[in-house]
């Protein structure tokens, strides 16, 4: 995801650089006839500043948010502390995001990147075309109530259909919907492991073993349950199908 946008941005840099005018920023005067003036391209500086924020923006426009939250809740439900580690959780989330977003990326490549490389689209038109598939993806995952809430906050009343929703309004509504969905899935994932903890705690209390932590006893049972039901395949498949069905 980031690679596609970084390639597109790198293609735009030479064009912006060629059209920008140098503005004197620092002057160094070493004497008569011996001076140097350094110029900074403000357009290039602004573009590089946007690029630093681009990964975070793109992560908020994809399936990454829902996936990483569900996997983090799963780790807490298992009670395995830092296993799998944060790097593994982020890696799994990122690669699953690439898999889910591949139809969107293919569409962006077809309608925006390739026409721009062939010279059939200008840079601005290519960016506008590239936003379309992401907007359609976000609309498919966003609740209308969330769009309506942010529209009321912004005082926007002229939205005739979800397709007319501006991107500045759709992005926070999409993230809000993703957070709700992620915690709903996380709640369902948590329930079986909570039941195991309650059963183990009740058994230990009935045996008078109150000084023994129930987490130590319940952890092997939770791991066994998760392995027997092929938990990783179940979680990954459920997360992926939750997006693919909606799109």
PDB file of C-alpha atoms in Angstrom:
ATOM      1  CA  UNK A   1       0.000   0.000   0.000  1.00  0.00           C
ATOM      2  CA  UNK A   2       2.656   2.473   1.026  1.00  0.00           C
ATOM      3  CA  UNK A   3       4.826   1.325  -1.864  1.00  0.00           C
ATOM      4  CA  UNK A   4       2.203   2.227  -4.458  1.00  0.00           C
ATOM      5  CA  UNK A   5       1.705   5.715  -3.062  1.00  0.00           C
ATOM      6  CA  UNK A   6       5.407   6.317  -2.598  1.00  0.00           C
ATOM      7  CA  UNK A   7       6.003   5.346  -6.239  1.00  0.00           C
ATOM      8  CA  UNK A   8       3.266   7.736  -7.300  1.00  0.00           C
ATOM      9  CA  UNK A   9       4.720  10.502  -5.137  1.00  0.00           C
ATOM     10  CA  UNK A  10       8.217   9.892  -6.501  1.00  0.00           C
ATOM     11  CA  UNK A  11       6.842  10.308 -10.000  1.00  0.00           C
ATOM     12  CA  UNK A  12       5.300  13.631  -9.039  1.00  0.00           C
ATOM     13  CA  UNK A  13       8.441  15.069  -7.420  1.00  0.00           C
ATOM     14  CA  UNK A  14      10.327  15.805 -10.683  1.00  0.00           C
ATOM     15  CA  UNK A  15       7.291  17.571 -12.120  1.00  0.00           C
ATOM     16  CA  UNK A  16       6.817  19.720  -9.029  1.00  0.00           C
ATOM     17  CA  UNK A  17      10.553  20.407  -8.888  1.00  0.00           C
ATOM     18  CA  UNK A  18      10.619  21.563 -12.492  1.00  0.00           C
ATOM     19  CA  UNK A  19       7.715  23.956 -11.987  1.00  0.00           C
ATOM     20  CA  UNK A  20       8.756  25.398  -8.625  1.00  0.00           C
ATOM     21  CA  UNK A  21      10.572  28.670  -8.275  1.00  0.00           C
ATOM     22  CA  UNK A  22      13.515  29.060  -5.956  1.00  0.00           C
ATOM     23  CA  UNK A  23      12.968  31.354  -2.982  1.00  0.00           C
ATOM     24  CA  UNK A  24      16.090  32.670  -1.234  1.00  0.00           C
ATOM     25  CA  UNK A  25      16.231  31.172   2.221  1.00  0.00           C
ATOM     26  CA  UNK A  26      19.811  31.624   3.470  1.00  0.00           C
ATOM     27  CA  UNK A  27      22.463  34.001   2.204  1.00  0.00           C
ATOM     28  CA  UNK A  28      26.153  33.638   2.944  1.00  0.00           C
ATOM     29  CA  UNK A  29      28.306  36.652   2.118  1.00  0.00           C
ATOM     30  CA  UNK A  30      32.057  36.099   2.362  1.00  0.00           C
ATOM     31  CA  UNK A  31      33.071  39.469   0.922  1.00  0.00           C
ATOM     32  CA  UNK A  32      32.775  41.474  -2.261  1.00  0.00           C
ATOM     33  CA  UNK A  33      32.133  39.185  -5.196  1.00  0.00           C
ATOM     34  CA  UNK A  34      32.341  36.126  -2.979  1.00  0.00           C
ATOM     35  CA  UNK A  35      28.836  35.237  -1.823  1.00  0.00           C
ATOM     36  CA  UNK A  36      26.557  32.229  -2.014  1.00  0.00           C
ATOM     37  CA  UNK A  37      22.786  32.055  -1.857  1.00  0.00           C
ATOM     38  CA  UNK A  38      21.013  28.837  -0.942  1.00  0.00           C
ATOM     39  CA  UNK A  39      17.438  28.316  -2.109  1.00  0.00           C
ATOM     40  CA  UNK A  40      14.748  25.975  -0.847  1.00  0.00           C
ATOM     41  CA  UNK A  41      11.913  24.700  -3.001  1.00  0.00           C
ATOM     42  CA  UNK A  42       8.894  25.242  -0.798  1.00  0.00           C
ATOM     43  CA  UNK A  43       6.754  22.914  -2.895  1.00  0.00           C
ATOM     44  CA  UNK A  44       9.249  20.096  -2.445  1.00  0.00           C
ATOM     45  CA  UNK A  45       9.431  20.807   1.289  1.00  0.00           C
ATOM     46  CA  UNK A  46       5.636  20.666   1.590  1.00  0.00           C
ATOM     47  CA  UNK A  47       5.475  17.464  -0.441  1.00  0.00           C
ATOM     48  CA  UNK A  48       8.084  15.722   1.712  1.00  0.00           C
ATOM     49  CA  UNK A  49       6.213  16.821   4.822  1.00  0.00           C
ATOM     50  CA  UNK A  50       3.044  15.208   3.481  1.00  0.00           C
ATOM     51  CA  UNK A  51       4.972  12.029   2.685  1.00  0.00           C
ATOM     52  CA  UNK A  52       5.966  11.690   6.338  1.00  0.00           C
ATOM     53  CA  UNK A  53       2.261  11.615   7.268  1.00  0.00           C
ATOM     54  CA  UNK A  54       1.245   9.427   4.330  1.00  0.00           C
ATOM     55  CA  UNK A  55       1.824   6.012   5.995  1.00  0.00           C
ATOM     56  CA  UNK A  56      -0.393   6.914   8.954  1.00  0.00           C
ATOM     57  CA  UNK A  57      -3.089   8.287   6.644  1.00  0.00           C
ATOM     58  CA  UNK A  58      -3.049   5.206   4.445  1.00  0.00           C
ATOM     59  CA  UNK A  59      -3.227   2.858   7.424  1.00  0.00           C
ATOM     60  CA  UNK A  60      -6.389   4.660   8.478  1.00  0.00           C
ATOM     61  CA  UNK A  61      -7.878   4.156   4.980  1.00  0.00           C
ATOM     62  CA  UNK A  62      -7.323   0.392   4.862  1.00  0.00           C
ATOM     63  CA  UNK A  63      -8.261  -2.733   6.801  1.00  0.00           C
ATOM     64  CA  UNK A  64      -5.185  -2.446   9.049  1.00  0.00           C
ATOM     65  CA  UNK A  65      -7.002  -0.867  12.006  1.00  0.00           C
ATOM     66  CA  UNK A  66      -9.549  -3.645  12.437  1.00  0.00           C
ATOM     67  CA  UNK A  67      -6.988  -6.425  12.017  1.00  0.00           C
ATOM     68  CA  UNK A  68      -4.373  -5.132  14.448  1.00  0.00           C
ATOM     69  CA  UNK A  69      -6.977  -4.457  17.167  1.00  0.00           C
ATOM     70  CA  UNK A  70      -8.516  -7.932  16.888  1.00  0.00           C
ATOM     71  CA  UNK A  71      -5.107  -9.617  17.002  1.00  0.00           C
ATOM     72  CA  UNK A  72      -4.113  -7.539  20.034  1.00  0.00           C
ATOM     73  CA  UNK A  73      -7.330  -8.469  21.855  1.00  0.00           C
ATOM     74  CA  UNK A  74      -6.744 -12.126  20.966  1.00  0.00           C
ATOM     75  CA  UNK A  75      -3.311 -11.976  22.557  1.00  0.00           C
ATOM     76  CA  UNK A  76      -4.813 -10.496  25.713  1.00  0.00           C
ATOM     77  CA  UNK A  77      -7.545 -13.159  25.778  1.00  0.00           C
ATOM     78  CA  UNK A  78      -4.988 -15.941  25.542  1.00  0.00           C
ATOM     79  CA  UNK A  79      -3.059 -14.400  28.410  1.00  0.00           C
ATOM     80  CA  UNK A  80       0.295 -14.934  26.722  1.00  0.00           C
ATOM     81  CA  UNK A  81       1.584 -11.420  27.548  1.00  0.00           C
ATOM     82  CA  UNK A  82       4.017 -10.542  24.733  1.00  0.00           C
ATOM     83  CA  UNK A  83       3.585 -13.734  22.700  1.00  0.00           C
ATOM     84  CA  UNK A  84       3.265 -13.246  19.798  1.00  0.00           C
ATOM     85  CA  UNK A  85       5.404 -10.123  19.967  1.00  0.00           C
ATOM     86  CA  UNK A  86       4.335  -6.705  18.741  1.00  0.00           C
ATOM     87  CA  UNK A  87       6.490  -7.106  15.633  1.00  0.00           C
ATOM     88  CA  UNK A  88       4.731 -10.339  14.704  1.00  0.00           C
ATOM     89  CA  UNK A  89       1.281  -8.853  15.326  1.00  0.00           C
ATOM     90  CA  UNK A  90       2.093  -5.819  13.184  1.00  0.00           C
ATOM     91  CA  UNK A  91       3.635  -8.011  10.488  1.00  0.00           C
ATOM     92  CA  UNK A  92       0.589 -10.288  10.344  1.00  0.00           C
ATOM     93  CA  UNK A  93      -1.700  -7.258  10.230  1.00  0.00           C
ATOM     94  CA  UNK A  94       0.303  -5.645   7.447  1.00  0.00           C
ATOM     95  CA  UNK A  95       0.476  -8.716   5.214  1.00  0.00           C
ATOM     96  CA  UNK A  96      -3.200  -9.510   5.744  1.00  0.00           C
ATOM     97  CA  UNK A  97      -3.939  -5.883   4.864  1.00  0.00           C
ATOM     98  CA  UNK A  98      -2.031  -6.289   1.594  1.00  0.00           C
ATOM     99  CA  UNK A  99      -4.072  -9.401   0.831  1.00  0.00           C
ATOM    100  CA  UNK A 100      -7.415  -7.720   1.558  1.00  0.00           C
ATOM    101  CA  UNK A 101      -6.542  -4.490  -0.238  1.00  0.00           C
ATOM    102  CA  UNK A 102      -5.099  -6.156  -3.350  1.00  0.00           C
ATOM    103  CA  UNK A 103      -8.294  -5.652  -5.443  1.00  0.00           C
ATOM    104  CA  UNK A 104      -8.280  -1.965  -4.517  1.00  0.00           C
ATOM    105  CA  UNK A 105      -4.570  -1.642  -5.349  1.00  0.00           C
ATOM    106  CA  UNK A 106      -5.072  -3.382  -8.690  1.00  0.00           C
ATOM    107  CA  UNK A 107      -7.863  -0.961  -9.518  1.00  0.00           C
ATOM    108  CA  UNK A 108      -5.716   2.029  -8.552  1.00  0.00           C
ATOM    109  CA  UNK A 109      -2.925   0.727 -10.753  1.00  0.00           C
ATOM    110  CA  UNK A 110      -5.311   0.261 -13.691  1.00  0.00           C
ATOM    111  CA  UNK A 111      -7.174   3.568 -13.589  1.00  0.00           C
ATOM    112  CA  UNK A 112      -4.528   5.907 -12.159  1.00  0.00           C
ATOM    113  CA  UNK A 113      -0.902   4.778 -12.126  1.00  0.00           C
ATOM    114  CA  UNK A 114      -0.645   3.174 -15.560  1.00  0.00           C
ATOM    115  CA  UNK A 115      -2.517   5.998 -17.388  1.00  0.00           C
ATOM    116  CA  UNK A 116      -0.238   8.509 -15.638  1.00  0.00           C
ATOM    117  CA  UNK A 117       2.882   6.608 -16.670  1.00  0.00           C
ATOM    118  CA  UNK A 118       1.568   6.451 -20.236  1.00  0.00           C
ATOM    119  CA  UNK A 119       1.027  10.201 -20.245  1.00  0.00           C
ATOM    120  CA  UNK A 120      -2.753   9.992 -20.558  1.00  0.00           C
ATOM    121  CA  UNK A 121      -3.423  11.595 -17.159  1.00  0.00           C
ATOM    122  CA  UNK A 122      -1.965  14.574 -15.382  1.00  0.00           C
ATOM    123  CA  UNK A 123      -0.595  14.224 -11.869  1.00  0.00           C
ATOM    124  CA  UNK A 124      -3.650  15.829 -10.245  1.00  0.00           C
ATOM    125  CA  UNK A 125      -6.073  13.726 -12.289  1.00  0.00           C
ATOM    126  CA  UNK A 126      -4.143  10.562 -11.398  1.00  0.00           C
ATOM    127  CA  UNK A 127      -4.394  11.342  -7.687  1.00  0.00           C
ATOM    128  CA  UNK A 128      -8.125  12.047  -7.996  1.00  0.00           C
ATOM    129  CA  UNK A 129      -8.619   8.754  -9.834  1.00  0.00           C
ATOM    130  CA  UNK A 130      -6.583   6.865  -7.215  1.00  0.00           C
ATOM    131  CA  UNK A 131      -8.762   8.175  -4.374  1.00  0.00           C
ATOM    132  CA  UNK A 132     -11.914   6.676  -5.915  1.00  0.00           C
ATOM    133  CA  UNK A 133     -11.286   2.965  -5.152  1.00  0.00           C
ATOM    134  CA  UNK A 134     -10.241   3.748  -1.587  1.00  0.00           C
ATOM    135  CA  UNK A 135     -13.356   5.838  -1.115  1.00  0.00           C
ATOM    136  CA  UNK A 136     -15.553   2.996  -2.391  1.00  0.00           C
ATOM    137  CA  UNK A 137     -13.817   0.563  -0.037  1.00  0.00           C
ATOM    138  CA  UNK A 138     -14.323   2.828   2.964  1.00  0.00           C
ATOM    139  CA  UNK A 139     -17.976   3.461   2.100  1.00  0.00           C
ATOM    140  CA  UNK A 140     -18.604  -0.295   2.040  1.00  0.00           C
ATOM    141  CA  UNK A 141     -17.265  -0.626   5.595  1.00  0.00           C
ATOM    142  CA  UNK A 142     -18.656   2.581   7.140  1.00  0.00           C
ATOM    143  CA  UNK A 143     -21.935   2.793   8.999  1.00  0.00           C
ATOM    144  CA  UNK A 144     -24.350   5.463   7.849  1.00  0.00           C
ATOM    145  CA  UNK A 145     -24.909   6.508  11.465  1.00  0.00           C
ATOM    146  CA  UNK A 146     -21.225   7.403  11.782  1.00  0.00           C
ATOM    147  CA  UNK A 147     -21.295   9.404   8.552  1.00  0.00           C
ATOM    148  CA  UNK A 148     -24.426  11.200   9.754  1.00  0.00           C
ATOM    149  CA  UNK A 149     -22.833  11.967  13.128  1.00  0.00           C
ATOM    150  CA  UNK A 150     -19.747  13.600  11.619  1.00  0.00           C
ATOM    151  CA  UNK A 151     -21.898  15.413   9.044  1.00  0.00           C
ATOM    152  CA  UNK A 152     -23.944  16.907  11.877  1.00  0.00           C
ATOM    153  CA  UNK A 153     -20.784  17.924  13.724  1.00  0.00           C
ATOM    154  CA  UNK A 154     -19.402  19.589  10.587  1.00  0.00           C
ATOM    155  CA  UNK A 155     -22.748  21.198   9.768  1.00  0.00           C
ATOM    156  CA  UNK A 156     -22.944  19.505   6.357  1.00  0.00           C
ATOM    157  CA  UNK A 157     -26.500  18.921   5.185  1.00  0.00           C
ATOM    158  CA  UNK A 158     -26.215  18.746   1.393  1.00  0.00           C
ATOM    159  CA  UNK A 159     -25.039  15.126   1.122  1.00  0.00           C
ATOM    160  CA  UNK A 160     -27.509  13.460  -1.219  1.00  0.00           C
ATOM    161  CA  UNK A 161     -26.017   9.936  -1.117  1.00  0.00           C
ATOM    162  CA  UNK A 162     -23.121   8.114   0.574  1.00  0.00           C
ATOM    163  CA  UNK A 163     -21.113   8.429  -2.659  1.00  0.00           C
ATOM    164  CA  UNK A 164     -21.219  12.218  -2.298  1.00  0.00           C
ATOM    165  CA  UNK A 165     -19.545  12.086   1.113  1.00  0.00           C
ATOM    166  CA  UNK A 166     -16.346  14.184   1.104  1.00  0.00           C
ATOM    167  CA  UNK A 167     -13.153  12.374   2.000  1.00  0.00           C
ATOM    168  CA  UNK A 168     -12.523  14.668   4.982  1.00  0.00           C
ATOM    169  CA  UNK A 169     -15.818  13.441   6.450  1.00  0.00           C
ATOM    170  CA  UNK A 170     -15.539   9.827   5.349  1.00  0.00           C
ATOM    171  CA  UNK A 171     -12.127   9.137   6.905  1.00  0.00           C
ATOM    172  CA  UNK A 172     -13.085   9.772  10.573  1.00  0.00           C
ATOM    173  CA  UNK A 173     -16.414   7.982  10.046  1.00  0.00           C
ATOM    174  CA  UNK A 174     -14.572   4.990   8.565  1.00  0.00           C
ATOM    175  CA  UNK A 175     -12.108   4.813  11.463  1.00  0.00           C
ATOM    176  CA  UNK A 176     -14.958   5.044  13.981  1.00  0.00           C
ATOM    177  CA  UNK A 177     -16.813   2.209  12.276  1.00  0.00           C
ATOM    178  CA  UNK A 178     -13.661   0.107  12.156  1.00  0.00           C
ATOM    179  CA  UNK A 179     -13.095   0.596  15.873  1.00  0.00           C
ATOM    180  CA  UNK A 180     -16.659  -0.483  16.645  1.00  0.00           C
ATOM    181  CA  UNK A 181     -16.403  -3.565  14.437  1.00  0.00           C
ATOM    182  CA  UNK A 182     -12.982  -4.507  15.817  1.00  0.00           C
ATOM    183  CA  UNK A 183     -14.184  -4.400  19.426  1.00  0.00           C
ATOM    184  CA  UNK A 184     -17.308  -6.370  18.542  1.00  0.00           C
ATOM    185  CA  UNK A 185     -15.171  -9.117  17.017  1.00  0.00           C
ATOM    186  CA  UNK A 186     -12.769  -8.903  19.955  1.00  0.00           C
ATOM    187  CA  UNK A 187     -15.654  -9.383  22.394  1.00  0.00           C
ATOM    188  CA  UNK A 188     -16.728 -12.573  20.626  1.00  0.00           C
ATOM    189  CA  UNK A 189     -13.131 -13.811  20.602  1.00  0.00           C
ATOM    190  CA  UNK A 190     -12.731 -13.085  24.324  1.00  0.00           C
ATOM    191  CA  UNK A 191     -15.815 -14.984  25.572  1.00  0.00           C
ATOM    192  CA  UNK A 192     -14.544 -18.612  25.277  1.00  0.00           C
ATOM    193  CA  UNK A 193     -11.299 -17.774  27.073  1.00  0.00           C
ATOM    194  CA  UNK A 194     -13.142 -15.977  29.874  1.00  0.00           C
ATOM    195  CA  UNK A 195     -15.292 -19.082  30.378  1.00  0.00           C
ATOM    196  CA  UNK A 196     -12.147 -21.204  30.735  1.00  0.00           C
ATOM    197  CA  UNK A 197     -10.729 -18.763  33.290  1.00  0.00           C
ATOM    198  CA  UNK A 198     -13.989 -18.850  35.294  1.00  0.00           C
ATOM    199  CA  UNK A 199     -14.122 -22.644  35.304  1.00  0.00           C
ATOM    200  CA  UNK A 200     -10.495 -22.973  36.377  1.00  0.00           C
ATOM    201  CA  UNK A 201     -10.915 -20.328  39.101  1.00  0.00           C
ATOM    202  CA  UNK A 202     -14.044 -22.076  40.442  1.00  0.00           C
ATOM    203  CA  UNK A 203     -12.284 -25.444  40.542  1.00  0.00           C
ATOM    204  CA  UNK A 204      -9.291 -24.003  42.377  1.00  0.00           C
ATOM    205  CA  UNK A 205     -11.538 -22.253  44.893  1.00  0.00           C
ATOM    206  CA  UNK A 206     -13.470 -25.469  45.570  1.00  0.00           C
ATOM    207  CA  UNK A 207     -10.187 -27.295  46.143  1.00  0.00           C
ATOM    208  CA  UNK A 208      -8.987 -24.605  48.552  1.00  0.00           C
ATOM    209  CA  UNK A 209      -6.039 -23.680  46.346  1.00  0.00           C
ATOM    210  CA  UNK A 210      -6.630 -19.954  46.651  1.00  0.00           C
ATOM    211  CA  UNK A 211      -2.935 -19.050  46.591  1.00  0.00           C
ATOM    212  CA  UNK A 212      -2.443 -20.586  43.146  1.00  0.00           C
ATOM    213  CA  UNK A 213      -3.031 -18.161  40.268  1.00  0.00           C
ATOM    214  CA  UNK A 214      -5.823 -19.384  37.943  1.00  0.00           C
ATOM    215  CA  UNK A 215      -3.935 -17.874  34.977  1.00  0.00           C
ATOM    216  CA  UNK A 216      -1.136 -20.427  35.373  1.00  0.00           C
ATOM    217  CA  UNK A 217      -3.564 -23.347  35.187  1.00  0.00           C
ATOM    218  CA  UNK A 218      -5.905 -21.924  32.540  1.00  0.00           C
ATOM    219  CA  UNK A 219      -3.177 -20.917  30.068  1.00  0.00           C
ATOM    220  CA  UNK A 220      -2.398 -24.473  28.849  1.00  0.00           C
ATOM    221  CA  UNK A 221      -6.124 -25.194  28.435  1.00  0.00           C
ATOM    222  CA  UNK A 222      -6.652 -22.002  26.442  1.00  0.00           C
ATOM    223  CA  UNK A 223      -3.688 -22.784  24.209  1.00  0.00           C
ATOM    224  CA  UNK A 224      -4.950 -26.338  23.704  1.00  0.00           C
ATOM    225  CA  UNK A 225      -8.426 -25.070  22.798  1.00  0.00           C
ATOM    226  CA  UNK A 226      -6.996 -22.513  20.390  1.00  0.00           C
ATOM    227  CA  UNK A 227      -4.841 -25.125  18.660  1.00  0.00           C
ATOM    228  CA  UNK A 228      -7.610 -27.741  18.464  1.00  0.00           C
ATOM    229  CA  UNK A 229     -10.015 -25.375  16.708  1.00  0.00           C
ATOM    230  CA  UNK A 230      -7.228 -24.162  14.370  1.00  0.00           C
ATOM    231  CA  UNK A 231      -7.607 -20.695  15.844  1.00  0.00           C
ATOM    232  CA  UNK A 232      -5.169 -18.786  13.685  1.00  0.00           C
ATOM    233  CA  UNK A 233      -6.764 -19.941  10.444  1.00  0.00           C
ATOM    234  CA  UNK A 234     -10.194 -19.214  11.889  1.00  0.00           C
ATOM    235  CA  UNK A 235      -9.256 -15.684  12.983  1.00  0.00           C
ATOM    236  CA  UNK A 236      -7.425 -14.814   9.764  1.00  0.00           C
ATOM    237  CA  UNK A 237     -10.164 -16.229   7.564  1.00  0.00           C
ATOM    238  CA  UNK A 238     -12.886 -14.441   9.488  1.00  0.00           C
ATOM    239  CA  UNK A 239     -11.083 -11.105   9.309  1.00  0.00           C
ATOM    240  CA  UNK A 240     -10.412 -11.440   5.594  1.00  0.00           C
ATOM    241  CA  UNK A 241     -13.952 -12.573   4.732  1.00  0.00           C
ATOM    242  CA  UNK A 242     -15.468  -9.760   6.806  1.00  0.00           C
ATOM    243  CA  UNK A 243     -14.009  -7.303   4.264  1.00  0.00           C
ATOM    244  CA  UNK A 244     -14.308  -9.373   1.101  1.00  0.00           C
ATOM    245  CA  UNK A 245     -18.003 -10.087   1.643  1.00  0.00           C
ATOM    246  CA  UNK A 246     -18.748  -6.405   2.255  1.00  0.00           C
ATOM    247  CA  UNK A 247     -16.846  -5.306  -0.849  1.00  0.00           C
TER     248      UNK A 247
END
